[in-house]
Amino acid sequence: FSGSLVETIIRFAFLSGNPNTLALYSLCACFIVCLLYPKNLLRSIFVVAAVFYGIISLSDSLFLALVVGSLFGIACYLLKHGLLFALLISFGIMFLIFIINMELNIINALNDLWVSADEGGTRISLLIHGIEAYLESPFLGHGAGAFSGHFHPFGRFEAHNTYVDLLTIGGPFLALIFLLPLVISIPSLYRNNEFLSLAFLMAIIIFAFFHFTARHPVIWAVWGICIGSILSKEFLAKD
């Protein structure tokens, strides 16, 4: 409420100037709904709506996160049911057939995709300079602030990578505080067959590699839910 209330509402009503804000809230909403809402048709409607809310942002990072998260969730499901090895063999054969018949140069295709998403090398520069800033104080970080830059470290820009930005702020301890609850929750979700929630959690972890998500309150809601899954024996208990 520090600025115009109307502008604040518009920012989160499909018209955000930063599409990645919409993408992050979409992913976190999907995870929260999948994990906490009863498994019924209404939950599916909420999840589809949340996914659509993110997709209209046209965020490259969101699409990548959804793909990786979905593959991870499917792999966990198949592993739990003893079908992962058969799937990997089938997928490998189909992939080779596709590459041979399409005469696709996978390296060039991936390079072209990276160049289009990298915005002229800006993101790589910010990432590198963020790492350089972190290395100036590798144990404690530099305190609150943004310490990357387009042309050199300490240019007062974010590295656009949650883990690197947290390293520059508070060192490895702060980065681990953020990441460990998310990672440690994965086995709990796997044991309780929460494969959809698992897919969205992995998508959130991947998405954090491309944006500084820790300055958004919604990511800490996800973090708190993960802490709950670690501390509570009854949380995520199977019916």
PDB file of C-alpha atoms in Angstrom:
ATOM      1  CA  PHE A   1       0.000   0.000   0.000  1.00  0.00           C
ATOM      2  CA  SER A   2       3.015   2.316  -0.203  1.00  0.00           C
ATOM      3  CA  GLY A   3       1.974   3.511  -3.645  1.00  0.00           C
ATOM      4  CA  SER A   4      -1.251   3.802  -5.572  1.00  0.00           C
ATOM      5  CA  LEU A   5      -3.684   1.105  -4.474  1.00  0.00           C
ATOM      6  CA  VAL A   6      -5.119   0.901  -7.994  1.00  0.00           C
ATOM      7  CA  GLU A   7      -1.675   0.320  -9.497  1.00  0.00           C
ATOM      8  CA  THR A   8      -0.965  -2.347  -6.900  1.00  0.00           C
ATOM      9  CA  ILE A   9      -4.183  -4.196  -7.751  1.00  0.00           C
ATOM     10  CA  ILE A  10      -3.548  -3.915 -11.500  1.00  0.00           C
ATOM     11  CA  ARG A  11      -0.035  -5.335 -11.053  1.00  0.00           C
ATOM     12  CA  PHE A  12      -1.505  -8.628  -9.889  1.00  0.00           C
ATOM     13  CA  ALA A  13      -4.556  -8.600 -12.163  1.00  0.00           C
ATOM     14  CA  PHE A  14      -2.979 -10.012 -15.344  1.00  0.00           C
ATOM     15  CA  LEU A  15      -1.269  -6.675 -16.119  1.00  0.00           C
ATOM     16  CA  SER A  16       1.990  -6.827 -14.167  1.00  0.00           C
ATOM     17  CA  GLY A  17       4.874  -4.986 -15.775  1.00  0.00           C
ATOM     18  CA  ASN A  18       7.084  -7.916 -14.740  1.00  0.00           C
ATOM     19  CA  PRO A  19       5.723 -11.202 -16.141  1.00  0.00           C
ATOM     20  CA  ASN A  20       7.936 -13.215 -13.821  1.00  0.00           C
ATOM     21  CA  THR A  21       6.002 -11.896 -10.829  1.00  0.00           C
ATOM     22  CA  LEU A  22       2.871 -13.491 -12.244  1.00  0.00           C
ATOM     23  CA  ALA A  23       4.796 -16.667 -13.023  1.00  0.00           C
ATOM     24  CA  LEU A  24       6.090 -17.001  -9.456  1.00  0.00           C
ATOM     25  CA  TYR A  25       2.685 -16.435  -7.881  1.00  0.00           C
ATOM     26  CA  SER A  26       1.220 -18.958 -10.309  1.00  0.00           C
ATOM     27  CA  LEU A  27       3.719 -21.671  -9.357  1.00  0.00           C
ATOM     28  CA  CYS A  28       3.400 -21.042  -5.627  1.00  0.00           C
ATOM     29  CA  ALA A  29      -0.400 -21.004  -5.826  1.00  0.00           C
ATOM     30  CA  CYS A  30      -0.348 -24.354  -7.636  1.00  0.00           C
ATOM     31  CA  PHE A  31       1.859 -25.903  -4.961  1.00  0.00           C
ATOM     32  CA  ILE A  32      -0.191 -24.545  -2.055  1.00  0.00           C
ATOM     33  CA  VAL A  33      -3.529 -25.598  -3.556  1.00  0.00           C
ATOM     34  CA  CYS A  34      -2.287 -29.077  -4.528  1.00  0.00           C
ATOM     35  CA  LEU A  35      -0.888 -29.735  -1.085  1.00  0.00           C
ATOM     36  CA  LEU A  36      -3.509 -28.224   1.214  1.00  0.00           C
ATOM     37  CA  TYR A  37      -6.802 -28.393  -0.665  1.00  0.00           C
ATOM     38  CA  PRO A  38      -8.874 -31.620  -0.648  1.00  0.00           C
ATOM     39  CA  LYS A  39      -8.403 -33.818  -3.687  1.00  0.00           C
ATOM     40  CA  ASN A  40     -11.526 -33.167  -5.708  1.00  0.00           C
ATOM     41  CA  LEU A  41     -12.703 -31.514  -8.912  1.00  0.00           C
ATOM     42  CA  LEU A  42     -12.596 -28.047  -7.397  1.00  0.00           C
ATOM     43  CA  ARG A  43      -8.894 -28.436  -6.607  1.00  0.00           C
ATOM     44  CA  SER A  44      -8.215 -29.342 -10.240  1.00  0.00           C
ATOM     45  CA  ILE A  45     -10.090 -26.239 -11.397  1.00  0.00           C
ATOM     46  CA  PHE A  46      -8.053 -24.036  -9.059  1.00  0.00           C
ATOM     47  CA  VAL A  47      -4.779 -25.540 -10.266  1.00  0.00           C
ATOM     48  CA  VAL A  48      -5.673 -25.142 -13.950  1.00  0.00           C
ATOM     49  CA  ALA A  49      -6.665 -21.525 -13.289  1.00  0.00           C
ATOM     50  CA  ALA A  50      -3.387 -20.860 -11.488  1.00  0.00           C
ATOM     51  CA  VAL A  51      -1.363 -22.455 -14.298  1.00  0.00           C
ATOM     52  CA  PHE A  52      -3.245 -20.388 -16.876  1.00  0.00           C
ATOM     53  CA  TYR A  53      -2.583 -17.254 -14.805  1.00  0.00           C
ATOM     54  CA  GLY A  54       1.134 -17.951 -15.128  1.00  0.00           C
ATOM     55  CA  ILE A  55       1.147 -19.037 -18.751  1.00  0.00           C
ATOM     56  CA  ILE A  56      -0.374 -15.764 -19.970  1.00  0.00           C
ATOM     57  CA  SER A  57       2.711 -14.030 -18.575  1.00  0.00           C
ATOM     58  CA  LEU A  58       4.699 -15.740 -21.373  1.00  0.00           C
ATOM     59  CA  SER A  59       7.651 -16.193 -19.045  1.00  0.00           C
ATOM     60  CA  ASP A  60      10.397 -18.379 -20.538  1.00  0.00           C
ATOM     61  CA  SER A  61      11.534 -19.325 -17.049  1.00  0.00           C
ATOM     62  CA  LEU A  62       8.040 -20.487 -16.141  1.00  0.00           C
ATOM     63  CA  PHE A  63       7.809 -22.756 -19.175  1.00  0.00           C
ATOM     64  CA  LEU A  64      11.194 -24.280 -18.379  1.00  0.00           C
ATOM     65  CA  ALA A  65      10.275 -24.735 -14.716  1.00  0.00           C
ATOM     66  CA  LEU A  66       6.962 -26.395 -15.605  1.00  0.00           C
ATOM     67  CA  VAL A  67       8.632 -28.781 -18.043  1.00  0.00           C
ATOM     68  CA  VAL A  68      11.395 -29.778 -15.616  1.00  0.00           C
ATOM     69  CA  GLY A  69       8.974 -30.011 -12.700  1.00  0.00           C
ATOM     70  CA  SER A  70       6.542 -32.140 -14.703  1.00  0.00           C
ATOM     71  CA  LEU A  71       9.288 -34.509 -15.839  1.00  0.00           C
ATOM     72  CA  PHE A  72      10.541 -34.794 -12.264  1.00  0.00           C
ATOM     73  CA  GLY A  73       7.049 -35.533 -10.949  1.00  0.00           C
ATOM     74  CA  ILE A  74       6.413 -38.136 -13.650  1.00  0.00           C
ATOM     75  CA  ALA A  75       9.786 -39.757 -13.007  1.00  0.00           C
ATOM     76  CA  CYS A  76       9.029 -39.981  -9.271  1.00  0.00           C
ATOM     77  CA  TYR A  77       5.620 -41.505  -9.996  1.00  0.00           C
ATOM     78  CA  LEU A  78       7.121 -44.121 -12.309  1.00  0.00           C
ATOM     79  CA  LEU A  79       9.942 -44.843  -9.881  1.00  0.00           C
ATOM     80  CA  LYS A  80       7.412 -45.450  -7.106  1.00  0.00           C
ATOM     81  CA  HIS A  81       5.579 -47.916  -9.374  1.00  0.00           C
ATOM     82  CA  GLY A  82       8.694 -49.618 -10.734  1.00  0.00           C
ATOM     83  CA  LEU A  83       8.279 -48.308 -14.304  1.00  0.00           C
ATOM     84  CA  LEU A  84      11.056 -45.709 -14.560  1.00  0.00           C
ATOM     85  CA  PHE A  85      13.638 -47.905 -16.282  1.00  0.00           C
ATOM     86  CA  ALA A  86      11.203 -48.982 -19.012  1.00  0.00           C
ATOM     87  CA  LEU A  87      10.198 -45.366 -19.623  1.00  0.00           C
ATOM     88  CA  LEU A  88      13.815 -44.208 -19.925  1.00  0.00           C
ATOM     89  CA  ILE A  89      14.570 -46.857 -22.541  1.00  0.00           C
ATOM     90  CA  SER A  90      11.425 -46.007 -24.535  1.00  0.00           C
ATOM     91  CA  PHE A  91      12.098 -42.288 -24.334  1.00  0.00           C
ATOM     92  CA  GLY A  92      15.713 -42.749 -25.425  1.00  0.00           C
ATOM     93  CA  ILE A  93      14.697 -44.774 -28.491  1.00  0.00           C
ATOM     94  CA  MET A  94      12.006 -42.250 -29.499  1.00  0.00           C
ATOM     95  CA  PHE A  95      14.423 -39.347 -28.997  1.00  0.00           C
ATOM     96  CA  LEU A  96      17.049 -40.952 -31.227  1.00  0.00           C
ATOM     97  CA  ILE A  97      14.467 -41.686 -33.929  1.00  0.00           C
ATOM     98  CA  PHE A  98      13.269 -38.071 -33.784  1.00  0.00           C
ATOM     99  CA  ILE A  99      16.790 -36.646 -34.021  1.00  0.00           C
ATOM    100  CA  ILE A 100      17.770 -38.908 -36.924  1.00  0.00           C
ATOM    101  CA  ASN A 101      14.629 -38.272 -38.962  1.00  0.00           C
ATOM    102  CA  MET A 102      14.434 -34.540 -38.356  1.00  0.00           C
ATOM    103  CA  GLU A 103      18.190 -34.058 -38.878  1.00  0.00           C
ATOM    104  CA  LEU A 104      18.016 -31.677 -35.944  1.00  0.00           C
ATOM    105  CA  ASN A 105      21.195 -30.093 -34.640  1.00  0.00           C
ATOM    106  CA  ILE A 106      20.268 -30.159 -30.973  1.00  0.00           C
ATOM    107  CA  ILE A 107      23.277 -28.050 -29.950  1.00  0.00           C
ATOM    108  CA  ASN A 108      22.398 -25.212 -32.317  1.00  0.00           C
ATOM    109  CA  ALA A 109      18.737 -25.383 -31.340  1.00  0.00           C
ATOM    110  CA  LEU A 110      19.544 -25.104 -27.636  1.00  0.00           C
ATOM    111  CA  ASN A 111      22.044 -22.327 -28.309  1.00  0.00           C
ATOM    112  CA  ASP A 112      19.479 -20.308 -30.277  1.00  0.00           C
ATOM    113  CA  LEU A 113      16.954 -20.762 -27.467  1.00  0.00           C
ATOM    114  CA  TRP A 114      19.492 -19.638 -24.870  1.00  0.00           C
ATOM    115  CA  VAL A 115      20.500 -16.555 -26.878  1.00  0.00           C
ATOM    116  CA  SER A 116      16.866 -15.473 -27.243  1.00  0.00           C
ATOM    117  CA  ALA A 117      16.229 -15.899 -23.505  1.00  0.00           C
ATOM    118  CA  ASP A 118      19.492 -14.351 -22.348  1.00  0.00           C
ATOM    119  CA  GLU A 119      18.536 -10.836 -23.491  1.00  0.00           C
ATOM    120  CA  GLY A 120      21.818 -10.063 -25.235  1.00  0.00           C
ATOM    121  CA  GLY A 121      24.060 -11.541 -22.566  1.00  0.00           C
ATOM    122  CA  THR A 122      22.626  -9.402 -19.770  1.00  0.00           C
ATOM    123  CA  ARG A 123      21.593 -12.267 -17.536  1.00  0.00           C
ATOM    124  CA  ILE A 124      24.914 -14.056 -17.885  1.00  0.00           C
ATOM    125  CA  SER A 125      26.743 -10.854 -16.975  1.00  0.00           C
ATOM    126  CA  LEU A 126      24.551 -10.291 -13.931  1.00  0.00           C
ATOM    127  CA  LEU A 127      25.071 -13.887 -12.798  1.00  0.00           C
ATOM    128  CA  ILE A 128      28.857 -13.747 -13.207  1.00  0.00           C
ATOM    129  CA  HIS A 129      29.172 -10.379 -11.486  1.00  0.00           C
ATOM    130  CA  GLY A 130      26.911 -11.588  -8.690  1.00  0.00           C
ATOM    131  CA  ILE A 131      29.213 -14.563  -8.095  1.00  0.00           C
ATOM    132  CA  GLU A 132      32.225 -12.245  -8.145  1.00  0.00           C
ATOM    133  CA  ALA A 133      30.568 -10.011  -5.547  1.00  0.00           C
ATOM    134  CA  TYR A 134      29.830 -13.030  -3.355  1.00  0.00           C
ATOM    135  CA  LEU A 135      33.461 -14.173  -3.513  1.00  0.00           C
ATOM    136  CA  GLU A 136      34.511 -10.846  -1.995  1.00  0.00           C
ATOM    137  CA  SER A 137      32.839 -12.006   1.240  1.00  0.00           C
ATOM    138  CA  PRO A 138      32.210 -15.746   0.898  1.00  0.00           C
ATOM    139  CA  PHE A 139      31.251 -16.496   4.517  1.00  0.00           C
ATOM    140  CA  LEU A 140      29.024 -13.639   5.691  1.00  0.00           C
ATOM    141  CA  GLY A 141      27.931 -11.878   2.497  1.00  0.00           C
ATOM    142  CA  HIS A 142      27.473  -8.118   2.314  1.00  0.00           C
ATOM    143  CA  GLY A 143      24.167  -7.563   4.106  1.00  0.00           C
ATOM    144  CA  ALA A 144      20.865  -6.427   2.648  1.00  0.00           C
ATOM    145  CA  GLY A 145      21.033  -5.081  -0.893  1.00  0.00           C
ATOM    146  CA  ALA A 146      21.773  -5.946  -4.517  1.00  0.00           C
ATOM    147  CA  PHE A 147      25.409  -6.494  -5.390  1.00  0.00           C
ATOM    148  CA  SER A 148      25.620  -7.524  -9.039  1.00  0.00           C
ATOM    149  CA  GLY A 149      25.884  -5.233 -12.060  1.00  0.00           C
ATOM    150  CA  HIS A 150      25.777  -5.166 -15.849  1.00  0.00           C
ATOM    151  CA  PHE A 151      29.473  -4.353 -16.251  1.00  0.00           C
ATOM    152  CA  HIS A 152      31.060  -5.133 -12.865  1.00  0.00           C
ATOM    153  CA  PRO A 153      30.187  -6.361  -9.359  1.00  0.00           C
ATOM    154  CA  PHE A 154      28.536  -4.016  -6.858  1.00  0.00           C
ATOM    155  CA  GLY A 155      26.568  -2.239  -9.566  1.00  0.00           C
ATOM    156  CA  ARG A 156      23.446  -2.308  -7.357  1.00  0.00           C
ATOM    157  CA  PHE A 157      21.635  -4.842  -9.549  1.00  0.00           C
ATOM    158  CA  GLU A 158      20.283  -8.246  -8.581  1.00  0.00           C
ATOM    159  CA  ALA A 159      21.947 -11.312 -10.082  1.00  0.00           C
ATOM    160  CA  HIS A 160      18.449 -12.566 -11.005  1.00  0.00           C
ATOM    161  CA  ASN A 161      19.314 -15.853  -9.334  1.00  0.00           C
ATOM    162  CA  THR A 162      17.828 -16.444  -5.887  1.00  0.00           C
ATOM    163  CA  TYR A 163      20.698 -18.592  -4.685  1.00  0.00           C
ATOM    164  CA  VAL A 164      23.449 -16.227  -5.872  1.00  0.00           C
ATOM    165  CA  ASP A 165      21.609 -13.168  -4.537  1.00  0.00           C
ATOM    166  CA  LEU A 166      21.147 -14.812  -1.139  1.00  0.00           C
ATOM    167  CA  LEU A 167      24.825 -15.767  -1.104  1.00  0.00           C
ATOM    168  CA  THR A 168      25.811 -12.149  -1.674  1.00  0.00           C
ATOM    169  CA  ILE A 169      23.446 -10.982   1.074  1.00  0.00           C
ATOM    170  CA  GLY A 170      24.094 -13.525   3.831  1.00  0.00           C
ATOM    171  CA  GLY A 171      26.581 -16.084   2.593  1.00  0.00           C
ATOM    172  CA  PRO A 172      26.013 -19.863   2.451  1.00  0.00           C
ATOM    173  CA  PHE A 173      24.065 -19.874   5.729  1.00  0.00           C
ATOM    174  CA  LEU A 174      21.280 -17.685   4.337  1.00  0.00           C
ATOM    175  CA  ALA A 175      21.143 -19.591   1.044  1.00  0.00           C
ATOM    176  CA  LEU A 176      20.833 -22.886   2.945  1.00  0.00           C
ATOM    177  CA  ILE A 177      18.101 -21.480   5.188  1.00  0.00           C
ATOM    178  CA  PHE A 178      16.091 -20.802   2.042  1.00  0.00           C
ATOM    179  CA  LEU A 179      16.864 -23.955   0.077  1.00  0.00           C
ATOM    180  CA  LEU A 180      17.084 -26.791   2.594  1.00  0.00           C
ATOM    181  CA  PRO A 181      13.407 -26.842   3.696  1.00  0.00           C
ATOM    182  CA  LEU A 182      12.350 -27.055   0.050  1.00  0.00           C
ATOM    183  CA  VAL A 183      14.744 -29.899  -0.734  1.00  0.00           C
ATOM    184  CA  ILE A 184      14.146 -31.817   2.505  1.00  0.00           C
ATOM    185  CA  SER A 185      10.385 -31.759   1.823  1.00  0.00           C
ATOM    186  CA  ILE A 186      10.828 -33.723  -1.405  1.00  0.00           C
ATOM    187  CA  PRO A 187      11.157 -37.170   0.260  1.00  0.00           C
ATOM    188  CA  SER A 188       8.079 -36.465   2.395  1.00  0.00           C
ATOM    189  CA  LEU A 189       6.017 -35.607  -0.683  1.00  0.00           C
ATOM    190  CA  TYR A 190       7.337 -38.697  -2.460  1.00  0.00           C
ATOM    191  CA  ARG A 191       6.466 -41.023   0.433  1.00  0.00           C
ATOM    192  CA  ASN A 192       2.923 -39.654   0.570  1.00  0.00           C
ATOM    193  CA  ASN A 193       2.335 -39.926  -3.203  1.00  0.00           C
ATOM    194  CA  GLU A 194       1.957 -36.162  -3.590  1.00  0.00           C
ATOM    195  CA  PHE A 195       3.451 -36.246  -7.089  1.00  0.00           C
ATOM    196  CA  LEU A 196       1.655 -33.164  -8.400  1.00  0.00           C
ATOM    197  CA  SER A 197       2.768 -31.108  -5.402  1.00  0.00           C
ATOM    198  CA  LEU A 198       6.237 -32.542  -5.894  1.00  0.00           C
ATOM    199  CA  ALA A 199       6.266 -31.403  -9.524  1.00  0.00           C
ATOM    200  CA  PHE A 200       5.284 -27.850  -8.601  1.00  0.00           C
ATOM    201  CA  LEU A 201       7.816 -27.681  -5.763  1.00  0.00           C
ATOM    202  CA  MET A 202      10.579 -28.733  -8.140  1.00  0.00           C
ATOM    203  CA  ALA A 203       9.327 -26.104 -10.613  1.00  0.00           C
ATOM    204  CA  ILE A 204       9.644 -23.454  -7.891  1.00  0.00           C
ATOM    205  CA  ILE A 205      13.210 -24.570  -7.116  1.00  0.00           C
ATOM    206  CA  ILE A 206      14.130 -24.401 -10.816  1.00  0.00           C
ATOM    207  CA  PHE A 207      12.400 -21.043 -11.322  1.00  0.00           C
ATOM    208  CA  ALA A 208      14.481 -19.586  -8.476  1.00  0.00           C
ATOM    209  CA  PHE A 209      17.616 -20.083 -10.576  1.00  0.00           C
ATOM    210  CA  PHE A 210      16.454 -17.382 -12.986  1.00  0.00           C
ATOM    211  CA  HIS A 211      14.940 -14.718 -10.710  1.00  0.00           C
ATOM    212  CA  PHE A 212      15.357 -13.348  -7.198  1.00  0.00           C
ATOM    213  CA  THR A 213      12.233 -14.912  -5.742  1.00  0.00           C
ATOM    214  CA  ALA A 214      13.106 -14.359  -2.074  1.00  0.00           C
ATOM    215  CA  ARG A 215      11.807 -10.779  -2.106  1.00  0.00           C
ATOM    216  CA  HIS A 216       8.269 -12.013  -2.755  1.00  0.00           C
ATOM    217  CA  PRO A 217       6.173 -12.963   0.312  1.00  0.00           C
ATOM    218  CA  VAL A 218       4.503 -15.894  -1.470  1.00  0.00           C
ATOM    219  CA  ILE A 219       7.758 -17.861  -1.687  1.00  0.00           C
ATOM    220  CA  TRP A 220       8.057 -17.690   2.106  1.00  0.00           C
ATOM    221  CA  ALA A 221       4.542 -19.083   2.412  1.00  0.00           C
ATOM    222  CA  VAL A 222       5.768 -22.105   0.445  1.00  0.00           C
ATOM    223  CA  TRP A 223       8.889 -22.181   2.629  1.00  0.00           C
ATOM    224  CA  GLY A 224       6.757 -22.175   5.775  1.00  0.00           C
ATOM    225  CA  ILE A 225       4.598 -25.032   4.494  1.00  0.00           C
ATOM    226  CA  CYS A 226       7.748 -27.032   3.807  1.00  0.00           C
ATOM    227  CA  ILE A 227       9.003 -26.302   7.325  1.00  0.00           C
ATOM    228  CA  GLY A 228       5.660 -27.611   8.595  1.00  0.00           C
ATOM    229  CA  SER A 229       6.070 -30.829   6.633  1.00  0.00           C
ATOM    230  CA  ILE A 230       9.452 -31.354   8.245  1.00  0.00           C
ATOM    231  CA  LEU A 231       8.464 -30.564  11.839  1.00  0.00           C
ATOM    232  CA  SER A 232       5.015 -32.157  11.998  1.00  0.00           C
ATOM    233  CA  LYS A 233       4.600 -35.929  11.958  1.00  0.00           C
ATOM    234  CA  GLU A 234       0.912 -35.542  11.162  1.00  0.00           C
ATOM    235  CA  PHE A 235       1.445 -33.184   8.235  1.00  0.00           C
ATOM    236  CA  LEU A 236       0.855 -34.930   4.901  1.00  0.00           C
ATOM    237  CA  ALA A 237      -0.263 -38.071   6.732  1.00  0.00           C
ATOM    238  CA  LYS A 238      -1.766 -40.618   4.374  1.00  0.00           C
ATOM    239  CA  ASP A 239      -5.459 -41.389   4.707  1.00  0.00           C
TER     240      ASP A 239
END
